[in-house]
mmCIF file of C-alpha atoms in Angstrom:
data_model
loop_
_atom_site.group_PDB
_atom_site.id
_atom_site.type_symbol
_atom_site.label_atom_id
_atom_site.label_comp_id
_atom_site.label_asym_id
_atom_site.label_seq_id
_atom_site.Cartn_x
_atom_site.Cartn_y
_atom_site.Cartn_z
ATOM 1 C CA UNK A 30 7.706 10.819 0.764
ATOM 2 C CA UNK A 31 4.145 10.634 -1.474
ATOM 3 C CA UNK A 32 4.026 7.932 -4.200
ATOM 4 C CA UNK A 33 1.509 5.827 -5.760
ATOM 5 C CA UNK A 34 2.677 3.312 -8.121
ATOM 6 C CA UNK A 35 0.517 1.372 -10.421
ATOM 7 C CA UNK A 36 1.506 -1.032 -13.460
ATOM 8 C CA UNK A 37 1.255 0.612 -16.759
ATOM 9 C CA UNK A 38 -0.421 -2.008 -18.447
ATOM 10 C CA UNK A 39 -2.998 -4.808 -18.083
ATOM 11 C CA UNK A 40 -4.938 -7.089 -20.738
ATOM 12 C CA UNK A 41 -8.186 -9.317 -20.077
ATOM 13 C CA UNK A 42 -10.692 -10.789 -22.528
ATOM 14 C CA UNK A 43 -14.048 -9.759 -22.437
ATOM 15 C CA UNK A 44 -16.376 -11.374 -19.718
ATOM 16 C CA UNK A 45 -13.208 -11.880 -17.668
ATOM 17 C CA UNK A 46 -12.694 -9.612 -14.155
ATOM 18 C CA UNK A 47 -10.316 -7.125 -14.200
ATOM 19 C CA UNK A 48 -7.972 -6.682 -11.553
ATOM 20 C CA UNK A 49 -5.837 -3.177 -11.044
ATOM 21 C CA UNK A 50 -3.336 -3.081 -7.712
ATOM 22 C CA UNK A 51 -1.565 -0.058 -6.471
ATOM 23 C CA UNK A 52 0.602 0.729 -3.862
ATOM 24 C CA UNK A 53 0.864 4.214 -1.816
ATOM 25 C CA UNK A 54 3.404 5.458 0.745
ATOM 26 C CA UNK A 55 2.167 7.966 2.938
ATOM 27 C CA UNK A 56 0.451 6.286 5.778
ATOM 28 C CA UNK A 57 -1.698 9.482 7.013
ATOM 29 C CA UNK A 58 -3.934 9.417 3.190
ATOM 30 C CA UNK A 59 -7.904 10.119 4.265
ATOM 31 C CA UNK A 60 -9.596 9.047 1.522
ATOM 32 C CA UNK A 61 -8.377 6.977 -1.681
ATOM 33 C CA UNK A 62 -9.621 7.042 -5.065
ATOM 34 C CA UNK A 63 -10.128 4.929 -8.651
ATOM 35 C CA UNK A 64 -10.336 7.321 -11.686
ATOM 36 C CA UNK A 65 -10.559 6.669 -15.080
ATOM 37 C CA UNK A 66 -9.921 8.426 -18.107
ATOM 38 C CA UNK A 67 -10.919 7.905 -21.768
ATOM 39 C CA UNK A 68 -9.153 8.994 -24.955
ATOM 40 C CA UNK A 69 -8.851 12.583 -25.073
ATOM 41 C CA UNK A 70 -10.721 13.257 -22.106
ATOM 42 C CA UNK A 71 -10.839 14.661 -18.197
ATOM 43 C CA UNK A 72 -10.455 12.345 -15.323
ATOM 44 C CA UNK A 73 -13.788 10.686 -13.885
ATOM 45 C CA UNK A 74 -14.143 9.628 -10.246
ATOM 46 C CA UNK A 75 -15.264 5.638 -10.260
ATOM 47 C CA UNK A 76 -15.005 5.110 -6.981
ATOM 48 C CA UNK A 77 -13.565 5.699 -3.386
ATOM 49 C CA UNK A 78 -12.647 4.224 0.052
ATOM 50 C CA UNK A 79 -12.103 5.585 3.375
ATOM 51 C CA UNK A 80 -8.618 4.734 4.744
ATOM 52 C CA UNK A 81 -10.693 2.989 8.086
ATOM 53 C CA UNK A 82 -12.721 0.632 5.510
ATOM 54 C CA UNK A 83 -11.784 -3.136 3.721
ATOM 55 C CA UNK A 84 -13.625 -2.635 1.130
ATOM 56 C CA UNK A 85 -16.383 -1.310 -1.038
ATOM 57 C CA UNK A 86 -18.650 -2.690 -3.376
ATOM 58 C CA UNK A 87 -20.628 -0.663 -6.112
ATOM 59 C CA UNK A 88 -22.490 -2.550 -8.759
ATOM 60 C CA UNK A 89 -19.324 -4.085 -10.890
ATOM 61 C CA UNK A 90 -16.453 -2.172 -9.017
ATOM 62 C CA UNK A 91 -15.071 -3.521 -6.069
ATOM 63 C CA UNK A 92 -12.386 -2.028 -4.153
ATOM 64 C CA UNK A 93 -9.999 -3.583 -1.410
ATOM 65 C CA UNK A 94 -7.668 -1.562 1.407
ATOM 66 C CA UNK A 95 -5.043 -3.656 3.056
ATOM 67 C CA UNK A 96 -3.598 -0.323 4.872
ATOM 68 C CA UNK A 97 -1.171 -2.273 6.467
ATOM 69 C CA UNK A 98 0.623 -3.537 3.447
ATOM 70 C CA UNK A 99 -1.065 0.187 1.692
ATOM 71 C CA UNK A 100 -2.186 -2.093 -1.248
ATOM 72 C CA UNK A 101 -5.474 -1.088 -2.647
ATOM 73 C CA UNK A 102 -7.160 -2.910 -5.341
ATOM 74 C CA UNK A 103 -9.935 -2.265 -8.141
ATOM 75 C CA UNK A 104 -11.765 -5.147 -9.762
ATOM 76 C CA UNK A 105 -14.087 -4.865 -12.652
ATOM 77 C CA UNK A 106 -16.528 -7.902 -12.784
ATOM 78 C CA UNK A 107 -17.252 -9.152 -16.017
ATOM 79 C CA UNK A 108 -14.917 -6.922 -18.054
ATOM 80 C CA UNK A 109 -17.129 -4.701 -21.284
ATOM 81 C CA UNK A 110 -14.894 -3.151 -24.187
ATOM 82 C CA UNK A 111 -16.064 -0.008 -23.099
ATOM 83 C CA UNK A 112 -14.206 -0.482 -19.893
ATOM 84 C CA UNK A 113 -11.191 0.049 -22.273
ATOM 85 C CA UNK A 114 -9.281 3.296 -20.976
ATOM 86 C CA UNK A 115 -6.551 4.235 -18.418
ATOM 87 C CA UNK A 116 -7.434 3.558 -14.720
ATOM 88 C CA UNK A 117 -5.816 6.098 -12.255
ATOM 89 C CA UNK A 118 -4.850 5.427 -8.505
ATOM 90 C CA UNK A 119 -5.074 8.369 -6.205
ATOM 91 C CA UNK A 120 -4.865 8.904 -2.389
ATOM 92 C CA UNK A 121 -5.528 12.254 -0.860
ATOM 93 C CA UNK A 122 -3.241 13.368 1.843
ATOM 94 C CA UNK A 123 -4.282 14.707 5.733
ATOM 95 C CA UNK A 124 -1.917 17.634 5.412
ATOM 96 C CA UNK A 125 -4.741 19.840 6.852
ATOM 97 C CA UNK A 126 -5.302 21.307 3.217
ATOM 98 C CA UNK A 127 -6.790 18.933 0.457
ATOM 99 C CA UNK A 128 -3.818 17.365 -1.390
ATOM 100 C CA UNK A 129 -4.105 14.637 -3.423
ATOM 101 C CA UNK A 130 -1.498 12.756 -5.133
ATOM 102 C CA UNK A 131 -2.165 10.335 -8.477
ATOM 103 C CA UNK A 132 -0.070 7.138 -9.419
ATOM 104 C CA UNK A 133 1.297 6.771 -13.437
ATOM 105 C CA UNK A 134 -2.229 5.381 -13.996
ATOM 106 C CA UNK A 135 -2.902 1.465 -15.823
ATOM 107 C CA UNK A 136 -4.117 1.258 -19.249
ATOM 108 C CA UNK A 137 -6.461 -1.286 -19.613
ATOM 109 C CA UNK A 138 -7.154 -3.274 -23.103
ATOM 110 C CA UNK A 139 -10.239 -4.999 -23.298
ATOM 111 C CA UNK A 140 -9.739 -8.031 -26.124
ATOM 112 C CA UNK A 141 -13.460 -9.074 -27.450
ATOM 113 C CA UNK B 11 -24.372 23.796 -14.789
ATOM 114 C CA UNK B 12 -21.448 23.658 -17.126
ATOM 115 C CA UNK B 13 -18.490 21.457 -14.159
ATOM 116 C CA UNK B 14 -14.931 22.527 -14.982
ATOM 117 C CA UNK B 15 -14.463 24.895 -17.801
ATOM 118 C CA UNK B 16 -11.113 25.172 -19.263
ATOM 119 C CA UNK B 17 -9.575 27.453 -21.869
ATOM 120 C CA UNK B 18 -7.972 26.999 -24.532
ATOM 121 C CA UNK B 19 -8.471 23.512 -25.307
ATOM 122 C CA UNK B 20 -4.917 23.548 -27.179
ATOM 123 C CA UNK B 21 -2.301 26.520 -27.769
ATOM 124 C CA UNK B 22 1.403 26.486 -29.263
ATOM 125 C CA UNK B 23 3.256 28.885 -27.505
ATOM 126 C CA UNK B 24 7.407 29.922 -28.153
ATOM 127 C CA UNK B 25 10.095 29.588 -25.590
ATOM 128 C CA UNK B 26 9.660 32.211 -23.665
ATOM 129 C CA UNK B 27 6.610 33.630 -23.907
ATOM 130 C CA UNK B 28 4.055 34.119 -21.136
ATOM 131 C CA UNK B 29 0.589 33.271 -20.890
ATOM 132 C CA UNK B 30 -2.811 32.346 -18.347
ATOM 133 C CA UNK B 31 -4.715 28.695 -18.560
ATOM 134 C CA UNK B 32 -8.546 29.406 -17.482
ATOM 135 C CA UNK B 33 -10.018 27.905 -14.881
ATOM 136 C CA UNK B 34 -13.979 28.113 -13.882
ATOM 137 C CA UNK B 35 -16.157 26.316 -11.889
ATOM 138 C CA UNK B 36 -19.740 26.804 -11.160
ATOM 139 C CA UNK B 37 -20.200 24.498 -8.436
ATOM 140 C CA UNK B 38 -19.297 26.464 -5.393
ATOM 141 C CA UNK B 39 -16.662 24.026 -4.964
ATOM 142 C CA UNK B 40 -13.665 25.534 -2.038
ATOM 143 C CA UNK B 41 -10.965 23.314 -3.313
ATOM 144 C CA UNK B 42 -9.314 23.907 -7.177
ATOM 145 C CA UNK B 43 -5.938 22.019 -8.416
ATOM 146 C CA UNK B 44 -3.916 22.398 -11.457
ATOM 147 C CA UNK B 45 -2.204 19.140 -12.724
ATOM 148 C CA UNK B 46 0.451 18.678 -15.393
ATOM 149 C CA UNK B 47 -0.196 15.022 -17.445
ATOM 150 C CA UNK B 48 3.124 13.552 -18.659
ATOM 151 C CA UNK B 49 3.238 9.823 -20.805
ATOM 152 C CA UNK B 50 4.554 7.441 -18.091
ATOM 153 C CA UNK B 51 4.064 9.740 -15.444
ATOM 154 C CA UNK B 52 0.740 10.212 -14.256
ATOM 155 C CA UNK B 53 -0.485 13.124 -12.757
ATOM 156 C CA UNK B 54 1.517 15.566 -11.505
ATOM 157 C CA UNK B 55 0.169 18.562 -8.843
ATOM 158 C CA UNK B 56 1.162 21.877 -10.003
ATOM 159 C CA UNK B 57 -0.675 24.265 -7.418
ATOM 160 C CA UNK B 58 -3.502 24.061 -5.656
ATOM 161 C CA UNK B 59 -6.481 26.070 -3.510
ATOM 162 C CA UNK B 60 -8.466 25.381 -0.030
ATOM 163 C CA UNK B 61 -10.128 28.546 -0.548
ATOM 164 C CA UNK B 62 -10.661 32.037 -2.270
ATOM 165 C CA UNK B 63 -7.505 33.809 -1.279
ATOM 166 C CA UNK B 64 -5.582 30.779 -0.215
ATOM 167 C CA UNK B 65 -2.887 28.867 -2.395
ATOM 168 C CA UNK B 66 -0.061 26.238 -2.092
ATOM 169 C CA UNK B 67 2.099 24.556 -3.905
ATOM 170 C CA UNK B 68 2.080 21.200 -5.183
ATOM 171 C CA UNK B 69 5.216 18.560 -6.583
ATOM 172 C CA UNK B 70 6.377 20.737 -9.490
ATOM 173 C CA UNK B 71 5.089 24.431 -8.839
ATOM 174 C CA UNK B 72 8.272 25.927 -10.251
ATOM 175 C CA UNK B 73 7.536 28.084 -13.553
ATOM 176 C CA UNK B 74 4.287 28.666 -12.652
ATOM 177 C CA UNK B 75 2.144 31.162 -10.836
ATOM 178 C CA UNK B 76 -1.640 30.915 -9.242
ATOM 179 C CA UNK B 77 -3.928 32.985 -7.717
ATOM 180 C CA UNK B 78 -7.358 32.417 -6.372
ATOM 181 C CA UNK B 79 -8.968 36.174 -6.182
ATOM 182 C CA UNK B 80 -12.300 34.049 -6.233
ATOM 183 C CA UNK B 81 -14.064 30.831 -5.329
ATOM 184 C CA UNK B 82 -15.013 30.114 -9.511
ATOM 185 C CA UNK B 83 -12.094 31.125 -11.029
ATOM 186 C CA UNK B 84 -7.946 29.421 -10.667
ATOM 187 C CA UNK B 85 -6.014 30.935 -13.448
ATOM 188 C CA UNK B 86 -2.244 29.246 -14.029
ATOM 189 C CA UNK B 87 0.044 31.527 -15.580
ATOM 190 C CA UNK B 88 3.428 30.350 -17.103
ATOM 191 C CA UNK B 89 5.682 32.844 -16.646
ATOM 192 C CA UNK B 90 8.132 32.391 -19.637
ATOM 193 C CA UNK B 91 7.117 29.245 -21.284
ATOM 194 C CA UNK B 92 10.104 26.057 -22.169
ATOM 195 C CA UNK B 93 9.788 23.160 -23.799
ATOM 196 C CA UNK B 94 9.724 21.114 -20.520
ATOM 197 C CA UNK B 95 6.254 22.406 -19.816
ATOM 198 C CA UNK B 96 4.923 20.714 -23.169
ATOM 199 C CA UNK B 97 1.872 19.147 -21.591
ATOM 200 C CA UNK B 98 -1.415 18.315 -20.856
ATOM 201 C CA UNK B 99 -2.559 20.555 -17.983
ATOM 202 C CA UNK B 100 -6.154 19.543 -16.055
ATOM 203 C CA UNK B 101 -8.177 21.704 -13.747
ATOM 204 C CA UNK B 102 -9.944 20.310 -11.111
ATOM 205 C CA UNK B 103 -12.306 21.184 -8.180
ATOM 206 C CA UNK B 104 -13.893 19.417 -5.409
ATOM 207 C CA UNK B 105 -16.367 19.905 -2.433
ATOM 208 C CA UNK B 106 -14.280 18.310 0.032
ATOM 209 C CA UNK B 107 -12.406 15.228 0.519
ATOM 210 C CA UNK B 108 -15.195 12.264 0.262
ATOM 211 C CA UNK B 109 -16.506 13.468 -3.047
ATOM 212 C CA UNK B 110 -13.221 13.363 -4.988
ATOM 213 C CA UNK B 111 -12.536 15.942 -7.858
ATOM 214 C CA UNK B 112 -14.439 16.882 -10.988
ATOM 215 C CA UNK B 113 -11.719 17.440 -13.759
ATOM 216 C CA UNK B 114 -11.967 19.915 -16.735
ATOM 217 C CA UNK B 115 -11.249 18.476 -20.203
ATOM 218 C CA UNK B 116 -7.647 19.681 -20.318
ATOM 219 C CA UNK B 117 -5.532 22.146 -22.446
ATOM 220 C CA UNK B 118 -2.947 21.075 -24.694
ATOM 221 C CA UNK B 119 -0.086 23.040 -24.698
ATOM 222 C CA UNK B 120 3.156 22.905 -26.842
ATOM 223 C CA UNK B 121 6.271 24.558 -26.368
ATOM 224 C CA UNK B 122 8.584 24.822 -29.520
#
């Protein structure tokens, strides 16, 4: 079946990388996908990967793909209080329409 | 160019009555979702839309209806409203796969 799962919660002082892990099941997801959302607000795309890549840098984000173990990763270098929100995992699905399927999502506290 | 445009930002509705979420895009995106956001459980696909003309169901379609009679617009209907569906509901479009979804700021809905 489709899952993502994702820990609910992670804590990191400021300065200090961030590291958010989630797990997927279906093996035939295209594209995968970081989002995060702040208080009282939509979803906004960070980041993604392309199921054939390792990983991806962009400025402070990077993301890793271990599709064998279907881990993926997002670390936030040198963590900002403003970084503060909920962090969603998402993979979309090759099911010839455009499906895409999010995990719980992590909140992540920022301590100054 | 206003993104995702959804209406009403909150409503209180009774047990059974009936009534549409608005959806509207103005980026001449092909693909539109409706998610449900739950505390704990991420987000959850509703329905969803490859296309004017075309829709599909997602993990918990039941209670609700879509239709996509054009490419802007993905009304959700509830079709006699329960307390279950007390929830934060998020439209979404996209382009295609690689450029992820743009989300609309959400309705609130209550159920009592």
């Amino acid at each position: 079946g489709e899952d993502v799962e994702q820990s609910l919660f992670l804590s990191v002082r400021e300065g200090d990388s961030s590291v958010i892990n989630c797990t997927y099941t279906d093996s035939s997801s295209t594209y995968l996908y970081w989002y995060k959302q702040e208080p009282g607000a939509g979803l906004q795309l960070l980041t993604y990967i392309f199921s054939n890549m390792d990983m991806k840098q962009d400025q402070r984000l990077t993301v890793l793909l271990n599709k064998k173990d279907k881990h993926l990763s997002l670390r936030i270098a040198d963590t900002q209080t403003g970084d503060s929100a909920i962090y969603f995992c998402a993979e979309s699905l090759n099911t010839g329409g455009f499906k895409t399927i999010f995990g719980a999502g992590t909140r992540l506290f920022v301590k100054a | 160019n206003a993104g995702v445009t959804q209406t009403p930002k909150f409503q209180v509705l009774k047990t059974g009555q009936s009534m549409t979420l608005q959806c509207a895009q103005d980026m001449n995106h092909e693909y539109m979702s409706w998610y449900r956001q739950d505390p704990g459980m991420g987000l959850r696909l509703i329905h969803y839309s490859v296309g004017a003309g075309i829709t599909d169901q997602g993990e918990v379609p039941n209670g609700y209806n879509v239709s996509r009679s054009t490419t802007e617009d993905f009304p959700l209907r509830l079709l006699s409203a329960a307390p279950s569906q007390t929830s934060v509901y998020f439209c979404a479009s996209s382009y295609g796969d690689r450029d992820g979804y743009t989300f609309g700021s959400g309705t609130r809905l209550t159920v009592v």
